[in-house]
């Protein structure tokens, strides 16, 4: 990645255009969070309902403090996990110039400092936070490799290509409620990882109305998907984990033959893309242990397998 490409991205963002950029979780499609017109364009490109708020990405904690109130617990989380795969829902100050459209006119906004060298440089060069959802069309799968991006995005939008994302699952979205940590969306930061650093009670509250992004059908491949399978049908491609005796006659992938959940998280979205492109008619996924990142993987699989 050359300095020139980052400069071009900066100029496009500054003139209200959108840019696709890498983060340690998944690729993002972003714009100037303070420009209503640009945020509107983002919703349109992603085909995203306006009531589903968008995360704002910042270069550093100082910039977040200028725009948001931050209490003791929030500060502790920020210090332990930023830059990194944490999104904190914070209360916006009146003086903030962040567009009300990023949060459907709500004063609570999702904030995050991503851990990726290129994007950190971009964020430090622009004079505004970058509003960015994951770089996929609404309800489709997130993207961890630029080659998996939607063809329309590939042809029409500048992409800062930094190869495969380091973690592979989206950020964990947290809201602090009377010192209790509420997980609004499971993500790359597991409950266990938070527990190791912070003593506060943690509850998973993915049904919260605050996160309409948690629609049941989400992260969906184009093909029907079955999870927790015990046998594979003839027309199914297999997404395996660890060492099972299962085998597909059409297409086989293993998220991690060693049974490592970090490796599985890292491969997950790319493998779903590969299965979607393979000759199989349906996708069958073996059980994934429901611990640590396995909880996030099972959450994504549940939404992927949801039938309307
Ligand atoms: O890792 C990530 O979080 C990636 C990268 C690009 O940063 N972004 C991402 O954005 O996954 P998106 O828009 O695909 O998912 C954001 C989730 C949605 O479930 C949304 O409802 C929730 O965060 N969210 C965003 N702002 C919120 C807010 N103000 N209140 C409650 N939930 C919010
Ligand atoms: Mg998304």
mmCIF file of C-alpha atoms and ligand atoms in Angstrom:
data_model
loop_
_atom_site.group_PDB
_atom_site.id
_atom_site.type_symbol
_atom_site.label_atom_id
_atom_site.label_comp_id
_atom_site.label_asym_id
_atom_site.label_seq_id
_atom_site.Cartn_x
_atom_site.Cartn_y
_atom_site.Cartn_z
ATOM 1 C CA UNK A 1 0.000 0.000 0.000
ATOM 2 C CA UNK A 2 1.524 3.276 -1.075
ATOM 3 C CA UNK A 3 1.226 6.638 0.691
ATOM 4 C CA UNK A 4 -0.357 7.883 -2.514
ATOM 5 C CA UNK A 5 -3.296 5.470 -2.263
ATOM 6 C CA UNK A 6 -4.000 6.572 1.310
ATOM 7 C CA UNK A 7 -3.826 10.198 0.118
ATOM 8 C CA UNK A 8 -6.351 9.465 -2.655
ATOM 9 C CA UNK A 9 -8.657 7.764 -0.124
ATOM 10 C CA UNK A 10 -8.347 10.803 2.149
ATOM 11 C CA UNK A 11 -9.273 13.161 -0.682
ATOM 12 C CA UNK A 12 -12.273 11.068 -1.731
ATOM 13 C CA UNK A 13 -13.595 10.870 1.827
ATOM 14 C CA UNK A 14 -13.076 14.622 2.271
ATOM 15 C CA UNK A 15 -15.195 15.315 -0.801
ATOM 16 C CA UNK A 16 -18.100 13.186 0.450
ATOM 17 C CA UNK A 17 -17.337 9.937 -1.389
ATOM 18 C CA UNK A 18 -17.128 6.433 0.078
ATOM 19 C CA UNK A 19 -14.034 4.225 0.341
ATOM 20 C CA UNK A 20 -13.513 0.556 1.285
ATOM 21 C CA UNK A 21 -10.821 0.056 3.915
ATOM 22 C CA UNK A 22 -9.302 -2.788 5.954
ATOM 23 C CA UNK A 23 -9.808 -3.341 9.658
ATOM 24 C CA UNK A 24 -8.591 -6.177 11.881
ATOM 25 C CA UNK A 25 -12.159 -7.588 11.988
ATOM 26 C CA UNK A 26 -13.694 -7.277 8.496
ATOM 27 C CA UNK A 27 -13.452 -4.754 5.647
ATOM 28 C CA UNK A 28 -15.498 -1.569 6.101
ATOM 29 C CA UNK A 29 -17.207 0.743 3.609
ATOM 30 C CA UNK A 30 -16.911 4.244 4.996
ATOM 31 C CA UNK A 31 -17.530 7.969 4.605
ATOM 32 C CA UNK A 32 -17.184 11.273 6.479
ATOM 33 C CA UNK A 33 -19.395 10.755 9.553
ATOM 34 C CA UNK A 34 -20.120 14.494 9.770
ATOM 35 C CA UNK A 35 -21.619 14.821 6.261
ATOM 36 C CA UNK A 36 -25.342 13.982 5.969
ATOM 37 C CA UNK A 37 -25.104 13.575 2.186
ATOM 38 C CA UNK A 38 -22.248 11.095 2.419
ATOM 39 C CA UNK A 39 -23.952 9.066 5.167
ATOM 40 C CA UNK A 40 -27.124 8.949 3.055
ATOM 41 C CA UNK A 41 -25.103 7.638 0.116
ATOM 42 C CA UNK A 42 -23.620 4.937 2.342
ATOM 43 C CA UNK A 43 -27.065 3.679 3.432
ATOM 44 C CA UNK A 44 -28.130 3.629 -0.212
ATOM 45 C CA UNK A 45 -25.070 1.728 -1.488
ATOM 46 C CA UNK A 46 -25.405 -0.879 1.243
ATOM 47 C CA UNK A 47 -29.217 -1.090 0.826
ATOM 48 C CA UNK A 48 -29.388 -0.630 4.561
ATOM 49 C CA UNK A 49 -32.547 0.362 6.464
ATOM 50 C CA UNK A 50 -32.111 3.855 7.981
ATOM 51 C CA UNK A 51 -33.045 2.599 11.451
ATOM 52 C CA UNK A 52 -29.958 0.381 11.630
ATOM 53 C CA UNK A 53 -27.200 2.606 13.073
ATOM 54 C CA UNK A 54 -23.643 2.767 11.749
ATOM 55 C CA UNK A 55 -20.412 2.574 13.764
ATOM 56 C CA UNK A 56 -18.065 5.611 13.774
ATOM 57 C CA UNK A 57 -14.346 4.888 13.536
ATOM 58 C CA UNK A 58 -11.840 7.185 15.272
ATOM 59 C CA UNK A 59 -8.062 7.654 15.237
ATOM 60 C CA UNK A 60 -7.734 7.922 19.020
ATOM 61 C CA UNK A 61 -9.476 8.207 22.383
ATOM 62 C CA UNK A 62 -8.988 11.993 22.550
ATOM 63 C CA UNK A 63 -11.189 12.474 19.486
ATOM 64 C CA UNK A 64 -13.849 10.218 21.029
ATOM 65 C CA UNK A 65 -13.763 12.204 24.288
ATOM 66 C CA UNK A 66 -14.364 15.430 22.348
ATOM 67 C CA UNK A 67 -17.591 14.016 20.912
ATOM 68 C CA UNK A 68 -18.895 11.695 23.657
ATOM 69 C CA UNK A 69 -19.432 11.348 27.401
ATOM 70 C CA UNK A 70 -17.405 8.446 28.742
ATOM 71 C CA UNK A 71 -17.794 6.986 32.264
ATOM 72 C CA UNK A 72 -15.324 4.976 34.366
ATOM 73 C CA UNK A 73 -16.314 1.519 33.090
ATOM 74 C CA UNK A 74 -16.353 2.709 29.484
ATOM 75 C CA UNK A 75 -12.922 4.268 29.939
ATOM 76 C CA UNK A 76 -11.563 1.038 31.406
ATOM 77 C CA UNK A 77 -12.884 -0.965 28.439
ATOM 78 C CA UNK A 78 -11.491 1.635 26.034
ATOM 79 C CA UNK A 79 -8.060 1.483 27.632
ATOM 80 C CA UNK A 80 -7.952 -2.321 27.701
ATOM 81 C CA UNK A 81 -9.318 -3.048 24.224
ATOM 82 C CA UNK A 82 -8.685 -0.068 21.906
ATOM 83 C CA UNK A 83 -7.350 -0.147 19.287
ATOM 84 C CA UNK A 84 -9.177 -3.412 18.710
ATOM 85 C CA UNK A 85 -12.408 -5.291 17.985
ATOM 86 C CA UNK A 86 -14.585 -3.424 20.496
ATOM 87 C CA UNK A 87 -17.483 -1.095 19.660
ATOM 88 C CA UNK A 88 -18.769 0.970 22.576
ATOM 89 C CA UNK A 89 -22.174 2.631 22.427
ATOM 90 C CA UNK A 90 -21.577 6.116 23.874
ATOM 91 C CA UNK A 91 -23.735 9.187 24.524
ATOM 92 C CA UNK A 92 -23.022 11.986 22.084
ATOM 93 C CA UNK A 93 -22.300 15.529 23.285
ATOM 94 C CA UNK A 94 -24.427 18.385 21.911
ATOM 95 C CA UNK A 95 -21.329 20.020 20.403
ATOM 96 C CA UNK A 96 -20.521 16.960 18.271
ATOM 97 C CA UNK A 97 -20.726 17.470 14.513
ATOM 98 C CA UNK A 98 -21.355 13.765 13.822
ATOM 99 C CA UNK A 99 -24.375 13.404 11.536
ATOM 100 C CA UNK A 100 -27.568 12.352 13.371
ATOM 101 C CA UNK A 101 -28.165 9.982 10.452
ATOM 102 C CA UNK A 102 -25.459 7.536 11.634
ATOM 103 C CA UNK A 103 -27.636 6.684 14.636
ATOM 104 C CA UNK A 104 -31.154 7.299 13.314
ATOM 105 C CA UNK A 105 -31.269 10.577 15.329
ATOM 106 C CA UNK A 106 -30.507 8.726 18.569
ATOM 107 C CA UNK A 107 -27.905 10.320 20.895
ATOM 108 C CA UNK A 108 -26.193 6.954 21.469
ATOM 109 C CA UNK A 109 -23.578 6.155 18.814
ATOM 110 C CA UNK A 110 -21.340 3.109 18.250
ATOM 111 C CA UNK A 111 -17.635 4.080 18.456
ATOM 112 C CA UNK A 112 -14.521 2.107 17.681
ATOM 113 C CA UNK A 113 -10.763 2.557 17.176
ATOM 114 C CA UNK A 114 -9.718 -0.115 14.675
ATOM 115 C CA UNK A 115 -6.336 -1.832 14.780
ATOM 116 C CA UNK A 116 -4.996 -1.731 11.257
ATOM 117 C CA UNK A 117 -1.939 0.308 10.247
ATOM 118 C CA UNK A 118 -3.365 1.590 6.932
ATOM 119 C CA UNK A 119 -6.696 2.584 8.386
ATOM 120 C CA UNK A 120 -5.073 4.168 11.431
ATOM 121 C CA UNK A 121 -3.004 6.299 9.075
ATOM 122 C CA UNK A 122 -6.100 7.223 7.067
ATOM 123 C CA UNK A 123 -8.032 8.104 10.241
ATOM 124 C CA UNK A 124 -5.192 10.265 11.508
ATOM 125 C CA UNK A 125 -5.040 12.153 8.195
ATOM 126 C CA UNK A 126 -8.738 12.988 7.821
ATOM 127 C CA UNK A 127 -10.276 15.597 10.101
ATOM 128 C CA UNK A 128 -13.452 13.633 10.848
ATOM 129 C CA UNK A 129 -14.507 10.204 12.141
ATOM 130 C CA UNK A 130 -15.313 7.620 9.468
ATOM 131 C CA UNK A 131 -18.823 6.130 9.581
ATOM 132 C CA UNK A 132 -18.561 2.567 8.309
ATOM 133 C CA UNK A 133 -20.598 -0.610 8.292
ATOM 134 C CA UNK A 134 -19.144 -3.894 7.068
ATOM 135 C CA UNK A 135 -18.395 -3.783 3.310
ATOM 136 C CA UNK A 136 -21.226 -6.012 2.149
ATOM 137 C CA UNK A 137 -24.784 -5.486 0.923
ATOM 138 C CA UNK A 138 -27.279 -5.710 3.815
ATOM 139 C CA UNK A 139 -28.052 -9.281 4.937
ATOM 140 C CA UNK A 140 -25.178 -10.750 2.885
ATOM 141 C CA UNK A 141 -21.949 -12.084 4.403
ATOM 142 C CA UNK A 142 -19.197 -9.798 5.693
ATOM 143 C CA UNK A 143 -15.934 -9.635 3.769
ATOM 144 C CA UNK A 144 -12.464 -10.457 5.085
ATOM 145 C CA UNK A 145 -10.655 -10.533 1.717
ATOM 146 C CA UNK A 146 -11.069 -7.872 -1.011
ATOM 147 C CA UNK A 147 -11.564 -10.554 -3.683
ATOM 148 C CA UNK A 148 -14.810 -11.572 -1.931
ATOM 149 C CA UNK A 149 -16.320 -8.078 -2.250
ATOM 150 C CA UNK A 150 -19.559 -7.596 -4.157
ATOM 151 C CA UNK A 151 -18.778 -7.008 -7.896
ATOM 152 C CA UNK A 152 -20.525 -3.611 -7.850
ATOM 153 C CA UNK A 153 -18.336 -2.446 -4.967
ATOM 154 C CA UNK A 154 -15.225 -3.809 -6.702
ATOM 155 C CA UNK A 155 -15.928 -1.886 -9.891
ATOM 156 C CA UNK A 156 -17.108 1.401 -8.440
ATOM 157 C CA UNK A 157 -15.447 2.069 -5.107
ATOM 158 C CA UNK A 158 -11.808 2.694 -4.148
ATOM 159 C CA UNK A 159 -10.484 -0.251 -2.120
ATOM 160 C CA UNK A 160 -7.498 -0.030 0.210
ATOM 161 C CA UNK A 161 -6.315 -3.620 -0.113
ATOM 162 C CA UNK A 162 -4.449 -4.986 2.910
ATOM 163 C CA UNK A 163 -5.012 -8.682 2.218
ATOM 164 C CA UNK A 164 -6.853 -10.933 4.672
ATOM 165 C CA UNK A 165 -8.287 -9.376 7.853
ATOM 166 C CA UNK A 166 -6.399 -10.517 10.972
ATOM 167 C CA UNK A 167 -9.387 -11.619 13.096
ATOM 168 C CA UNK A 168 -12.232 -12.334 10.684
ATOM 169 C CA UNK A 169 -15.347 -11.688 12.777
ATOM 170 C CA UNK A 170 -16.901 -8.257 13.368
ATOM 171 C CA UNK A 171 -16.315 -6.190 16.499
ATOM 172 C CA UNK A 172 -18.186 -6.950 19.723
ATOM 173 C CA UNK A 173 -20.785 -4.232 20.380
ATOM 174 C CA UNK A 174 -21.119 -3.266 24.067
ATOM 175 C CA UNK A 175 -23.309 -0.861 25.994
ATOM 176 C CA UNK A 176 -22.744 -0.086 29.670
ATOM 177 C CA UNK A 177 -25.917 -0.025 31.713
ATOM 178 C CA UNK A 178 -25.453 0.883 35.424
ATOM 179 C CA UNK A 179 -21.969 -0.712 35.393
ATOM 180 C CA UNK A 180 -23.275 -3.910 33.801
ATOM 181 C CA UNK A 181 -21.671 -4.718 30.451
ATOM 182 C CA UNK A 182 -24.357 -5.577 27.900
ATOM 183 C CA UNK A 183 -23.221 -7.406 24.770
ATOM 184 C CA UNK A 184 -25.512 -6.154 21.990
ATOM 185 C CA UNK A 185 -23.665 -8.092 19.297
ATOM 186 C CA UNK A 186 -21.268 -10.998 19.808
ATOM 187 C CA UNK A 187 -18.011 -10.482 17.931
ATOM 188 C CA UNK A 188 -14.250 -10.951 17.832
ATOM 189 C CA UNK A 189 -13.857 -9.958 21.475
ATOM 190 C CA UNK A 190 -15.281 -12.880 23.464
ATOM 191 C CA UNK A 191 -16.995 -12.682 26.852
ATOM 192 C CA UNK A 192 -14.070 -14.680 28.268
ATOM 193 C CA UNK A 193 -11.527 -12.126 26.982
ATOM 194 C CA UNK A 194 -13.493 -9.262 28.591
ATOM 195 C CA UNK A 195 -13.811 -11.237 31.840
ATOM 196 C CA UNK A 196 -10.057 -11.671 32.063
ATOM 197 C CA UNK A 197 -9.474 -7.912 32.156
ATOM 198 C CA UNK A 198 -12.612 -6.511 33.822
ATOM 199 C CA UNK A 199 -14.651 -7.606 36.857
ATOM 200 C CA UNK A 200 -18.018 -6.100 35.911
ATOM 201 C CA UNK A 201 -21.035 -8.340 35.337
ATOM 202 C CA UNK A 202 -21.568 -9.190 31.666
ATOM 203 C CA UNK A 203 -24.912 -10.032 30.072
ATOM 204 C CA UNK A 204 -25.689 -10.951 26.479
ATOM 205 C CA UNK A 205 -28.616 -8.882 25.261
ATOM 206 C CA UNK A 206 -28.753 -9.404 21.513
ATOM 207 C CA UNK A 207 -32.508 -8.867 21.454
ATOM 208 C CA UNK A 208 -32.091 -5.225 22.426
ATOM 209 C CA UNK A 209 -34.067 -2.898 20.172
ATOM 210 C CA UNK A 210 -30.963 -0.746 20.137
ATOM 211 C CA UNK A 211 -29.278 -3.023 17.612
ATOM 212 C CA UNK A 212 -31.712 -3.642 14.792
ATOM 213 C CA UNK A 213 -28.627 -4.912 12.972
ATOM 214 C CA UNK A 214 -29.301 -8.096 14.836
ATOM 215 C CA UNK A 215 -32.068 -9.028 12.437
ATOM 216 C CA UNK A 216 -32.510 -12.769 12.411
ATOM 217 C CA UNK A 217 -31.628 -13.179 8.767
ATOM 218 C CA UNK A 218 -28.136 -11.795 8.397
ATOM 219 C CA UNK A 219 -24.640 -12.763 7.304
ATOM 220 C CA UNK A 220 -26.348 -14.979 4.725
ATOM 221 C CA UNK A 221 -24.787 -16.987 1.937
ATOM 222 C CA UNK A 222 -26.841 -17.303 -1.241
ATOM 223 C CA UNK A 223 -27.307 -21.045 -0.686
ATOM 224 C CA UNK A 224 -29.382 -22.661 2.083
ATOM 225 C CA UNK A 225 -27.260 -23.539 5.121
ATOM 226 C CA UNK A 226 -27.773 -26.206 7.828
ATOM 227 C CA UNK A 227 -25.793 -26.084 11.074
ATOM 228 C CA UNK A 228 -25.014 -28.716 13.757
ATOM 229 C CA UNK A 229 -25.248 -31.471 11.134
ATOM 230 C CA UNK A 230 -24.555 -35.148 11.902
ATOM 231 C CA UNK A 231 -24.461 -36.363 8.293
ATOM 232 C CA UNK A 232 -23.925 -34.778 4.866
ATOM 233 C CA UNK A 233 -26.446 -35.019 2.009
ATOM 234 C CA UNK A 234 -25.345 -35.704 -1.576
ATOM 235 C CA UNK A 235 -25.905 -32.152 -2.832
ATOM 236 C CA UNK A 236 -24.276 -30.443 0.174
ATOM 237 C CA UNK A 237 -20.826 -28.897 0.502
ATOM 238 C CA UNK A 238 -19.268 -29.448 3.942
ATOM 239 C CA UNK A 239 -17.870 -26.866 6.332
ATOM 240 C CA UNK A 240 -15.962 -28.984 8.817
ATOM 241 C CA UNK A 241 -14.242 -28.176 12.133
ATOM 242 C CA UNK A 242 -11.664 -30.352 13.919
ATOM 243 C CA UNK A 243 -11.355 -34.009 13.027
ATOM 244 C CA UNK A 244 -14.711 -35.548 12.181
ATOM 245 C CA UNK A 245 -15.358 -38.487 9.869
ATOM 246 C CA UNK A 246 -17.771 -36.465 7.777
ATOM 247 C CA UNK A 247 -17.158 -35.942 4.079
ATOM 248 C CA UNK A 248 -18.958 -34.224 1.202
ATOM 249 C CA UNK A 249 -19.038 -35.723 -2.283
ATOM 250 C CA UNK A 250 -19.080 -32.195 -3.742
ATOM 251 C CA UNK A 251 -16.852 -29.785 -1.795
ATOM 252 C CA UNK A 252 -14.979 -29.903 1.511
ATOM 253 C CA UNK A 253 -13.460 -27.188 3.680
ATOM 254 C CA UNK A 254 -12.233 -27.327 7.273
ATOM 255 C CA UNK A 255 -12.401 -24.128 9.372
ATOM 256 C CA UNK A 256 -9.601 -25.521 11.533
ATOM 257 C CA UNK A 257 -8.482 -29.138 11.397
ATOM 258 C CA UNK A 258 -6.721 -28.578 14.752
ATOM 259 C CA UNK A 259 -10.034 -27.450 16.231
ATOM 260 C CA UNK A 260 -8.719 -23.937 16.941
ATOM 261 C CA UNK A 261 -11.513 -21.360 17.252
ATOM 262 C CA UNK A 262 -9.288 -18.348 16.390
ATOM 263 C CA UNK A 263 -8.267 -20.044 13.150
ATOM 264 C CA UNK A 264 -11.913 -20.937 12.464
ATOM 265 C CA UNK A 265 -12.987 -17.299 13.025
ATOM 266 C CA UNK A 266 -10.271 -16.166 10.663
ATOM 267 C CA UNK A 267 -11.381 -18.507 7.864
ATOM 268 C CA UNK A 268 -15.133 -18.264 8.415
ATOM 269 C CA UNK A 269 -16.435 -15.596 5.998
ATOM 270 C CA UNK A 270 -13.977 -16.476 3.222
ATOM 271 C CA UNK A 271 -14.967 -20.154 3.416
ATOM 272 C CA UNK A 272 -18.671 -19.240 3.279
ATOM 273 C CA UNK A 273 -17.865 -17.235 0.111
ATOM 274 C CA UNK A 274 -15.984 -20.241 -1.362
ATOM 275 C CA UNK A 275 -18.870 -22.598 -0.584
ATOM 276 C CA UNK A 276 -21.270 -20.133 -2.186
ATOM 277 C CA UNK A 277 -19.162 -20.199 -5.359
ATOM 278 C CA UNK A 278 -18.611 -23.976 -5.397
ATOM 279 C CA UNK A 279 -20.742 -26.565 -7.178
ATOM 280 C CA UNK A 280 -22.662 -27.594 -4.063
ATOM 281 C CA UNK A 281 -26.372 -26.724 -3.877
ATOM 282 C CA UNK A 282 -26.541 -26.413 -0.108
ATOM 283 C CA UNK A 283 -24.103 -25.889 2.778
ATOM 284 C CA UNK A 284 -23.773 -28.227 5.773
ATOM 285 C CA UNK A 285 -21.824 -27.130 8.870
ATOM 286 C CA UNK A 286 -20.668 -29.448 11.667
ATOM 287 C CA UNK A 287 -21.255 -28.438 15.320
ATOM 288 C CA UNK A 288 -18.895 -25.740 16.616
ATOM 289 C CA UNK A 289 -18.144 -25.734 20.392
ATOM 290 C CA UNK A 290 -20.211 -22.983 22.025
ATOM 291 C CA UNK A 291 -17.369 -21.370 23.974
ATOM 292 C CA UNK A 292 -15.242 -18.244 23.348
ATOM 293 C CA UNK A 293 -15.303 -17.271 19.686
ATOM 294 C CA UNK A 294 -17.416 -20.388 19.062
ATOM 295 C CA UNK A 295 -20.382 -18.446 20.492
ATOM 296 C CA UNK A 296 -19.908 -15.749 17.849
ATOM 297 C CA UNK A 297 -19.503 -18.351 15.089
ATOM 298 C CA UNK A 298 -22.697 -20.099 16.187
ATOM 299 C CA UNK A 299 -24.510 -16.755 16.271
ATOM 300 C CA UNK A 300 -23.446 -16.033 12.670
ATOM 301 C CA UNK A 301 -24.411 -19.571 11.582
ATOM 302 C CA UNK A 302 -27.827 -19.279 13.217
ATOM 303 C CA UNK A 303 -28.553 -16.083 11.287
ATOM 304 C CA UNK A 304 -27.094 -17.556 8.077
ATOM 305 C CA UNK A 305 -29.388 -20.557 8.329
ATOM 306 C CA UNK A 306 -32.522 -18.546 9.136
ATOM 307 C CA UNK A 307 -35.317 -19.122 6.632
ATOM 308 C CA UNK A 308 -37.809 -16.329 5.886
HETATM 309 O O1 LIG B 1 -16.011 -4.956 13.035
HETATM 310 C C1 LIG B 1 -16.932 -4.181 12.793
HETATM 311 O O2 LIG B 1 -17.710 -3.776 13.666
HETATM 312 C C2 LIG B 1 -17.108 -3.722 11.328
HETATM 313 C C3 LIG B 1 -15.893 -2.868 10.959
HETATM 314 C C4 LIG B 1 -15.994 -2.290 9.579
HETATM 315 O O3 LIG B 1 -15.703 -1.864 11.910
HETATM 316 N N1 LIG B 1 -18.326 -2.984 11.197
HETATM 317 C C5 LIG B 1 -19.539 -3.563 11.245
HETATM 318 O O4 LIG B 1 -20.592 -2.688 11.026
HETATM 319 O O5 LIG B 1 -19.692 -4.751 11.432
HETATM 320 P P1 LIG B 1 -22.073 -3.169 10.728
HETATM 321 O O6 LIG B 1 -22.804 -1.921 10.410
HETATM 322 O O7 LIG B 1 -22.069 -4.229 9.722
HETATM 323 O O8 LIG B 1 -22.583 -3.709 12.106
HETATM 324 C C6 LIG B 1 -22.704 -2.811 13.203
HETATM 325 C C7 LIG B 1 -23.586 -3.392 14.287
HETATM 326 C C8 LIG B 1 -25.027 -3.535 13.846
HETATM 327 O O9 LIG B 1 -25.560 -4.708 14.438
HETATM 328 C C9 LIG B 1 -25.678 -2.294 14.427
HETATM 329 O O10 LIG B 1 -27.067 -2.463 14.681
HETATM 330 C C10 LIG B 1 -24.889 -2.094 15.710
HETATM 331 O O11 LIG B 1 -23.572 -2.499 15.388
HETATM 332 N N2 LIG B 1 -24.835 -0.676 16.085
HETATM 333 C C11 LIG B 1 -24.209 0.322 15.429
HETATM 334 N N3 LIG B 1 -24.455 1.511 16.011
HETATM 335 C C12 LIG B 1 -25.249 1.256 17.070
HETATM 336 C C13 LIG B 1 -25.885 2.077 18.051
HETATM 337 N N4 LIG B 1 -25.745 3.395 18.059
HETATM 338 N N5 LIG B 1 -26.655 1.472 18.981
HETATM 339 C C14 LIG B 1 -26.808 0.124 18.970
HETATM 340 N N6 LIG B 1 -26.252 -0.710 18.060
HETATM 341 C C15 LIG B 1 -25.491 -0.146 17.121
HETATM 342 MG MG1 LIG B 2 -22.545 -5.958 8.897
#
